[in-house]
């Protein structure tokens, strides 16, 4: 019998534990989260991803927050699947400005096998550029996940979005279990799992705790956890929801760090509306990934120049994954110095400490 087969099953995180963390004094919570963060990561390194919408609008799902749902009049123009050369150009631009991962999103409930073939070609061009590739295409079957893995896909993004209890208030065209099924196919295929959700949709603190506990209690926690602040889209049912207190958002990042010590936590949508101070606290609490670039999928992202300035002010440098091919040379040796075009390392070799999301 191997050692692993006699091992205890992973500890189950109880909702009471998560709620007790949320209830702690802010300084105590952040101190603990930051200590855990430091124990597992270079506290000054942030992973940098860029997003591209490869198929925009006319989605049959009814996600109440989304500009791309066909159920709401959001004024968004639908677009066909982008041609391969446009994807290559966008990925190249992203690499030149300092991103190491290129994430492509499609407004689908699920891809057909033919559509998946087109996306697989896109994954190929991103990999040729030496970048990590991530896609988010909706629900997948097990064979589709296997095809994506064979194409070299590094990450699949599929958010649980909120707590199981609140899910039905947000989306009715699929259920929470559907999301878990796709996540299981992705995990079984060997692709890294990227799964998180949205805060500020009118959920309670108990929902936020239950959402994080659901992620932490997956058979293995996701390697990457996007934490989106709701971007309120006119025309959707969530257009006028009161905004979430930034302090509560920072607390949520801290609790996520404590419950998922080795996951990368990404500050995702909503950063444009967040102050520099709030973002700085999020980094201290354990956030260590961002979407970088002027656009998310259909909405504006924080400005690139502002991000460079913020990284400089905070002394943060971009995390360079092993095997990443930089615009001005290769960076496939962990010990090699590398200057990201994004800056943040004072213009010299930054000698990054590399972390792998395995
Ligand atoms: N259609 C696919 C799906 O739903 O899985 C992929 C694209 S979908 C736009 C990816 C994620 O973006 C959603 O799961 C949601 O968490 C996030 N998102 C979408 N609209 C948002 C908004 N207005 N504010 C914040 N996050 C949003
Ligand atoms: C995720 O959690 N956030 C990204 C990515 N995964 C695909 C998408 C954010 C979308 C924000 C709204 C928009 O631009 O349409
Ligand atoms: Fe479609 Fe994804 Fe938007 Fe939901 S979040 S409406 S599935 S694009």
Coordinates of C-alpha atoms and ligand atoms in Angstrom, one line a residue:
X1 CA 0.0 0.0 0.0
X2 CA 1.4 3.4 -0.9
X3 CA 1.7 6.2 1.6
X4 CA -0.8 8.3 -0.3
X5 CA -3.5 5.6 -0.1
X6 CA -3.2 5.5 3.7
X7 CA -3.3 9.3 4.1
X8 CA -6.2 11.0 5.8
X9 CA -8.7 12.6 3.5
X10 CA -8.2 16.4 3.2
X11 CA -9.5 18.4 6.1
X12 CA -13.0 19.6 5.6
X13 CA -13.4 23.3 6.2
X14 CA -16.5 24.1 8.2
X15 CA -18.6 27.1 7.5
X16 CA -18.4 28.1 11.2
X17 CA -14.6 28.3 10.9
X18 CA -14.9 30.6 7.8
X19 CA -17.5 32.8 9.6
X20 CA -15.4 33.1 12.7
X21 CA -12.5 34.3 10.5
X22 CA -14.8 36.9 8.9
X23 CA -15.8 38.1 12.4
X24 CA -12.2 38.6 13.6
X25 CA -10.9 42.2 14.1
X26 CA -9.5 43.4 10.8
X27 CA -5.9 43.7 12.0
X28 CA -5.9 40.2 13.5
X29 CA -7.4 38.7 10.3
X30 CA -5.0 40.5 8.0
X31 CA -2.0 39.6 10.1
X32 CA -2.8 35.9 10.0
X33 CA -3.6 36.0 6.3
X34 CA -0.3 37.8 5.5
X35 CA 1.7 35.3 7.5
X36 CA 0.2 32.4 5.7
X37 CA 0.8 34.2 2.4
X38 CA 4.5 34.7 3.2
X39 CA 4.9 31.1 4.2
X40 CA 3.8 30.0 0.7
X41 CA 4.7 32.8 -1.7
X42 CA 7.0 35.6 -2.5
X43 CA 4.9 38.3 -0.9
X44 CA 6.0 40.9 -3.5
X45 CA 5.4 38.9 -6.7
X46 CA 2.1 39.1 -8.5
X47 CA 1.0 36.9 -11.4
X48 CA -0.1 38.9 -14.5
X49 CA -2.8 37.7 -16.9
X50 CA -4.5 39.4 -19.9
X51 CA -8.0 38.6 -21.0
X52 CA -9.5 38.5 -24.5
X53 CA -13.2 37.9 -25.4
X54 CA -13.0 35.5 -28.4
X55 CA -16.7 35.3 -28.8
X56 CA -18.8 38.1 -27.5
X57 CA -22.5 38.3 -26.6
X58 CA -25.8 36.4 -27.3
X59 CA -25.2 33.9 -24.6
X60 CA -28.3 31.7 -23.8
X61 CA -27.6 31.6 -20.1
X62 CA -29.3 34.1 -17.7
X63 CA -26.5 35.1 -15.3
X64 CA -28.0 38.2 -13.6
X65 CA -24.7 40.0 -13.6
X66 CA -23.6 39.5 -17.2
X67 CA -23.5 41.9 -20.1
X68 CA -23.4 39.0 -22.5
X69 CA -26.6 37.2 -21.6
X70 CA -29.2 37.3 -24.4
X71 CA -31.9 37.6 -21.7
X72 CA -31.1 41.2 -21.0
X73 CA -30.9 44.3 -23.1
X74 CA -27.4 45.6 -22.3
X75 CA -26.8 47.2 -25.6
X76 CA -23.8 44.9 -26.3
X77 CA -23.3 44.0 -29.9
X78 CA -22.8 40.3 -30.6
X79 CA -19.6 39.2 -32.4
X80 CA -18.6 36.1 -34.2
X81 CA -15.7 33.9 -33.0
X82 CA -12.5 35.9 -33.6
X83 CA -10.1 34.8 -36.4
X84 CA -6.9 33.2 -35.4
X85 CA -4.7 36.0 -36.6
X86 CA -6.5 38.5 -34.3
X87 CA -6.0 36.2 -31.3
X88 CA -2.3 35.9 -32.2
X89 CA -1.9 39.7 -32.4
X90 CA -3.7 40.3 -29.1
X91 CA -1.6 37.6 -27.3
X92 CA 1.6 39.1 -28.8
X93 CA 0.6 42.6 -27.5
X94 CA -0.2 41.1 -24.1
X95 CA 3.2 39.5 -24.0
X96 CA 4.9 42.7 -25.0
X97 CA 3.2 44.6 -22.3
X98 CA 4.2 42.1 -19.6
X99 CA 1.5 39.5 -19.3
X100 CA 2.7 35.9 -18.9
X101 CA -0.8 34.2 -19.2
X102 CA -3.3 34.8 -21.9
X103 CA -7.0 34.0 -21.0
X104 CA -9.6 33.7 -23.7
X105 CA -13.3 33.8 -22.9
X106 CA -16.4 32.8 -24.9
X107 CA -20.0 33.6 -24.2
X108 CA -21.2 30.0 -24.5
X109 CA -23.2 27.8 -22.3
X110 CA -20.9 25.0 -23.6
X111 CA -18.8 24.7 -26.8
X112 CA -19.7 22.3 -29.6
X113 CA -16.9 19.9 -30.6
X114 CA -16.3 22.0 -33.8
X115 CA -16.1 25.3 -31.7
X116 CA -13.7 23.5 -29.4
X117 CA -11.5 22.7 -32.4
X118 CA -11.2 26.4 -33.2
X119 CA -10.3 27.2 -29.6
X120 CA -7.7 24.5 -29.6
X121 CA -6.0 26.3 -32.6
X122 CA -6.0 29.5 -30.5
X123 CA -4.4 27.6 -27.5
X124 CA -1.8 26.5 -30.0
X125 CA -0.9 30.1 -31.0
X126 CA -0.7 31.2 -27.4
X127 CA 1.6 28.3 -26.5
X128 CA 3.8 29.1 -29.6
X129 CA 4.3 32.5 -28.1
X130 CA 5.6 30.9 -24.9
X131 CA 2.8 32.1 -22.7
X132 CA 0.5 30.2 -20.4
X133 CA -2.9 29.6 -21.9
X134 CA -6.3 29.7 -20.1
X135 CA -9.8 29.5 -21.6
X136 CA -13.3 29.9 -20.2
X137 CA -15.9 28.4 -22.5
X138 CA -18.8 27.3 -20.2
X139 CA -19.6 23.7 -19.4
X140 CA -17.3 20.9 -20.7
X141 CA -17.7 17.2 -21.1
X142 CA -14.9 14.9 -20.0
X143 CA -13.6 14.2 -23.5
X144 CA -13.6 17.9 -24.3
X145 CA -11.4 18.5 -21.2
X146 CA -9.1 15.8 -22.4
X147 CA -8.8 17.4 -25.9
X148 CA -7.9 20.7 -24.3
X149 CA -5.3 19.1 -22.1
X150 CA -3.8 17.4 -25.2
X151 CA -3.6 20.8 -26.9
X152 CA -1.4 22.1 -24.1
X153 CA -4.0 24.2 -22.2
X154 CA -2.6 25.2 -18.8
X155 CA -5.7 26.5 -17.0
X156 CA -9.5 26.3 -17.4
X157 CA -11.6 29.0 -15.8
X158 CA -15.1 28.0 -14.6
X159 CA -16.4 30.0 -11.6
X160 CA -18.8 28.7 -9.0
X161 CA -19.6 32.4 -8.7
X162 CA -21.2 32.3 -5.2
X163 CA -22.5 30.1 -2.5
X164 CA -24.6 27.0 -3.3
X165 CA -27.4 28.6 -1.3
X166 CA -27.4 31.9 -3.2
X167 CA -26.7 30.4 -6.7
X168 CA -30.4 30.2 -7.7
X169 CA -30.9 33.9 -7.1
X170 CA -28.2 34.6 -9.7
X171 CA -28.6 32.0 -12.4
X172 CA -31.5 29.8 -13.2
X173 CA -30.4 28.2 -16.5
X174 CA -28.0 25.8 -14.8
X175 CA -27.3 24.7 -11.3
X176 CA -24.4 24.6 -8.9
X177 CA -23.9 20.9 -9.5
X178 CA -23.4 21.6 -13.2
X179 CA -20.5 23.8 -12.3
X180 CA -19.0 21.1 -10.0
X181 CA -19.3 18.5 -12.8
X182 CA -17.3 20.6 -15.3
X183 CA -14.7 21.4 -12.6
X184 CA -14.3 17.6 -12.0
X185 CA -13.8 17.0 -15.7
X186 CA -11.1 19.7 -15.8
X187 CA -9.4 18.4 -12.7
X188 CA -9.5 14.8 -14.0
X189 CA -7.9 15.8 -17.3
X190 CA -4.9 17.3 -15.5
X191 CA -5.6 20.9 -16.5
X192 CA -5.0 23.4 -13.7
X193 CA -8.3 24.6 -12.2
X194 CA -9.2 28.3 -12.1
X195 CA -12.4 28.9 -10.2
X196 CA -13.8 31.7 -8.1
X197 CA -16.7 34.1 -8.2
X198 CA -18.2 37.5 -7.7
X199 CA -18.6 39.5 -4.6
X200 CA -21.1 42.3 -4.2
X201 CA -24.1 40.7 -5.8
X202 CA -26.3 41.3 -2.8
X203 CA -25.1 38.1 -1.1
X204 CA -24.7 37.9 2.7
X205 CA -21.5 37.4 4.6
X206 CA -22.6 33.8 5.3
X207 CA -22.9 33.4 1.5
X208 CA -19.3 34.7 1.1
X209 CA -18.1 32.3 3.7
X210 CA -20.0 29.4 2.1
X211 CA -18.7 30.3 -1.3
X212 CA -15.0 30.2 -0.1
X213 CA -15.7 27.0 1.9
X214 CA -17.1 25.4 -1.3
X215 CA -13.9 26.2 -3.2
X216 CA -11.6 25.1 -0.3
X217 CA -13.6 21.8 0.0
X218 CA -13.2 20.8 -3.6
X219 CA -11.3 17.5 -3.9
X220 CA -8.3 19.8 -4.5
X221 CA -8.6 23.6 -4.1
X222 CA -8.3 25.5 -7.4
X223 CA -4.7 26.5 -8.3
X224 CA -6.2 29.9 -9.3
X225 CA -9.1 31.7 -7.6
X226 CA -10.5 34.8 -9.3
X227 CA -12.3 37.2 -6.9
X228 CA -14.4 39.6 -9.0
X229 CA -16.1 42.7 -7.6
X230 CA -19.4 43.0 -9.4
X231 CA -19.3 45.3 -12.4
X232 CA -22.8 46.7 -12.5
X233 CA -24.1 46.4 -16.0
X234 CA -27.0 48.6 -17.0
X235 CA -29.9 46.5 -18.3
X236 CA -29.1 43.5 -16.1
X237 CA -31.1 42.6 -12.9
X238 CA -28.0 43.6 -10.9
X239 CA -27.6 47.1 -12.4
X240 CA -28.5 48.9 -9.2
X241 CA -27.2 46.7 -6.5
X242 CA -25.5 48.7 -3.7
X243 CA -21.7 48.4 -3.9
X244 CA -19.9 46.1 -1.4
X245 CA -17.8 47.9 1.2
X246 CA -14.1 47.6 0.2
X247 CA -13.2 46.6 3.7
X248 CA -15.5 43.5 3.4
X249 CA -13.9 42.7 0.0
X250 CA -10.4 42.8 1.7
X251 CA -11.7 40.6 4.5
X252 CA -12.9 38.1 1.9
X253 CA -9.5 38.0 0.2
X254 CA -7.9 37.4 3.6
X255 CA -10.3 34.6 4.5
X256 CA -9.7 33.1 1.0
X257 CA -5.9 33.2 1.7
X258 CA -6.3 31.4 5.1
X259 CA -8.6 28.7 3.7
X260 CA -6.6 28.2 0.5
X261 CA -3.0 28.8 1.4
X262 CA -1.4 27.7 -1.8
X263 CA -3.9 29.0 -4.4
X264 CA -3.2 32.1 -6.5
X265 CA -5.9 34.7 -5.6
X266 CA -6.7 37.0 -8.5
X267 CA -8.1 40.5 -8.2
X268 CA -10.3 40.3 -11.2
X269 CA -13.2 42.4 -12.4
X270 CA -14.0 45.6 -10.6
X271 CA -10.4 46.7 -10.0
X272 CA -11.1 49.8 -12.0
X273 CA -13.4 51.1 -9.3
X274 CA -11.1 50.2 -6.5
X275 CA -8.8 52.7 -4.8
X276 CA -5.0 52.1 -4.8
X277 CA -5.2 51.7 -1.1
X278 CA -7.9 49.0 -1.3
X279 CA -5.8 47.1 -3.8
X280 CA -2.7 47.5 -1.7
X281 CA -4.5 45.9 1.3
X282 CA -5.8 43.1 -1.0
X283 CA -2.1 42.3 -1.9
X284 CA -1.2 42.4 1.8
X285 CA -4.1 40.1 2.6
X286 CA -2.9 37.5 0.0
X287 CA -4.0 38.5 -3.5
X288 CA -1.2 37.7 -5.9
X289 CA -2.6 37.8 -9.4
X290 CA -4.3 40.5 -11.5
X291 CA -5.9 40.9 -14.9
X292 CA -3.7 43.4 -16.8
X293 CA -4.7 45.3 -19.9
X294 CA -7.2 48.0 -20.7
X295 CA -10.1 45.6 -21.2
X296 CA -11.6 42.6 -19.4
X297 CA -14.1 40.8 -21.6
X298 CA -16.6 43.5 -22.4
X299 CA -15.9 46.2 -19.7
X300 CA -12.9 48.4 -19.0
X301 CA -10.2 47.2 -16.7
X302 CA -7.8 49.3 -14.5
X303 CA -5.5 51.4 -16.8
X304 CA -2.2 49.7 -17.6
X305 CA -0.2 52.9 -16.8
X306 CA -1.9 53.1 -13.4
X307 CA -1.1 49.4 -12.7
X308 CA 2.6 50.0 -13.6
X309 CA 2.7 53.0 -11.2
X310 CA 0.9 51.0 -8.5
X311 CA 3.4 48.1 -8.8
X312 CA 6.3 50.6 -8.6
X313 CA 4.8 52.3 -5.6
X314 CA 4.3 49.0 -3.8
X315 CA 7.6 47.4 -4.9
X316 CA 5.7 44.6 -6.5
X317 CA 7.2 42.6 -9.4
X318 CA 5.4 40.4 -11.9
X319 CA 5.8 36.7 -11.3
X320 CA 7.5 35.0 -14.2
X321 CA 6.5 31.3 -14.6
X322 CA 9.3 28.9 -15.5
X323 CA 9.2 28.1 -19.2
X324 CA 7.8 31.6 -20.1
X325 CA 9.3 33.0 -23.2
X326 CA 9.7 36.7 -22.9
X327 CA 9.4 39.2 -25.7
X328 CA 13.1 40.1 -25.6
X329 CA 14.5 36.6 -24.9
X330 CA 13.7 33.4 -23.2
X331 CA 13.1 32.9 -19.5
X332 CA 13.0 29.1 -19.1
X333 CA 15.6 28.8 -16.4
X334 CA 14.4 29.4 -12.9
X335 CA 17.6 31.0 -11.8
X336 CA 17.8 33.4 -14.8
X337 CA 17.1 37.1 -14.2
X338 CA 14.4 38.7 -16.3
X339 CA 13.2 42.2 -16.7
X340 CA 9.5 42.4 -17.5
X341 CA 8.4 45.1 -19.9
X342 CA 5.8 45.8 -17.2
X343 CA 8.5 47.2 -15.0
X344 CA 8.3 46.9 -11.3
X345 CA 11.9 45.7 -10.8
X346 CA 13.6 49.1 -11.1
X347 CA 14.6 48.6 -14.7
X348 CA 17.2 45.9 -13.7
X349 CA 17.0 42.1 -13.6
X350 CA 14.5 41.4 -10.9
X351 CA 15.7 37.9 -9.9
X352 CA 12.2 36.7 -9.3
X353 CA 11.4 33.8 -7.0
X354 CA 9.4 31.5 -9.2
X355 CA 6.2 29.8 -8.0
X356 CA 4.5 27.0 -9.8
X357 CA 0.8 26.5 -9.7
X358 CA 1.1 22.7 -9.6
Ligands
LIG1 N1 -19.5 31.8 -20.4 C1 -18.5 31.3 -19.6 C2 -18.9 31.0 -18.2 O1 -19.9 31.7 -17.7 O2 -18.3 30.2 -17.5 C3 -17.2 32.1 -19.5 C4 -17.3 33.6 -19.5 S1 -17.9 34.3 -18.1 C5 -18.0 36.0 -18.6 C6 -16.6 34.3 -16.9 C7 -16.9 34.8 -15.5 O3 -16.8 36.3 -15.5 C8 -18.2 34.6 -14.8 O4 -18.3 33.3 -14.3 C9 -18.3 35.7 -13.8 O5 -17.7 35.2 -12.6 C10 -17.4 36.8 -14.3 N2 -18.2 38.0 -14.7 C11 -19.0 38.1 -15.7 N3 -19.6 39.3 -15.7 C12 -19.2 39.9 -14.6 C13 -19.5 41.2 -14.0 N4 -20.4 42.0 -14.6 N5 -18.9 41.5 -12.9 C14 -18.0 40.7 -12.3 N6 -17.7 39.5 -12.8 C15 -18.3 39.1 -14.0
LIG2 C1 -13.2 35.8 -14.1 O1 -13.4 35.3 -13.0 N1 -13.2 37.1 -14.4 C2 -13.0 37.3 -15.8 C3 -12.5 35.9 -16.3 N2 -12.8 35.1 -15.1 C4 -13.0 35.4 -17.5 C5 -14.1 37.9 -16.5 C6 -14.6 39.2 -15.9 C7 -15.6 39.8 -16.7 C8 -16.1 41.1 -16.3 C9 -17.2 41.7 -17.1 C10 -16.9 41.9 -18.5 O2 -15.8 42.5 -18.9 O3 -17.7 41.5 -19.3
LIG3 FE1 -23.0 33.4 -20.6 FE2 -20.8 33.2 -19.1 FE3 -22.2 35.5 -19.2 FE4 -23.3 33.5 -17.9 S1 -21.4 34.6 -17.4 S2 -24.3 34.8 -19.4 S3 -22.6 31.8 -19.1 S4 -21.1 34.6 -20.9

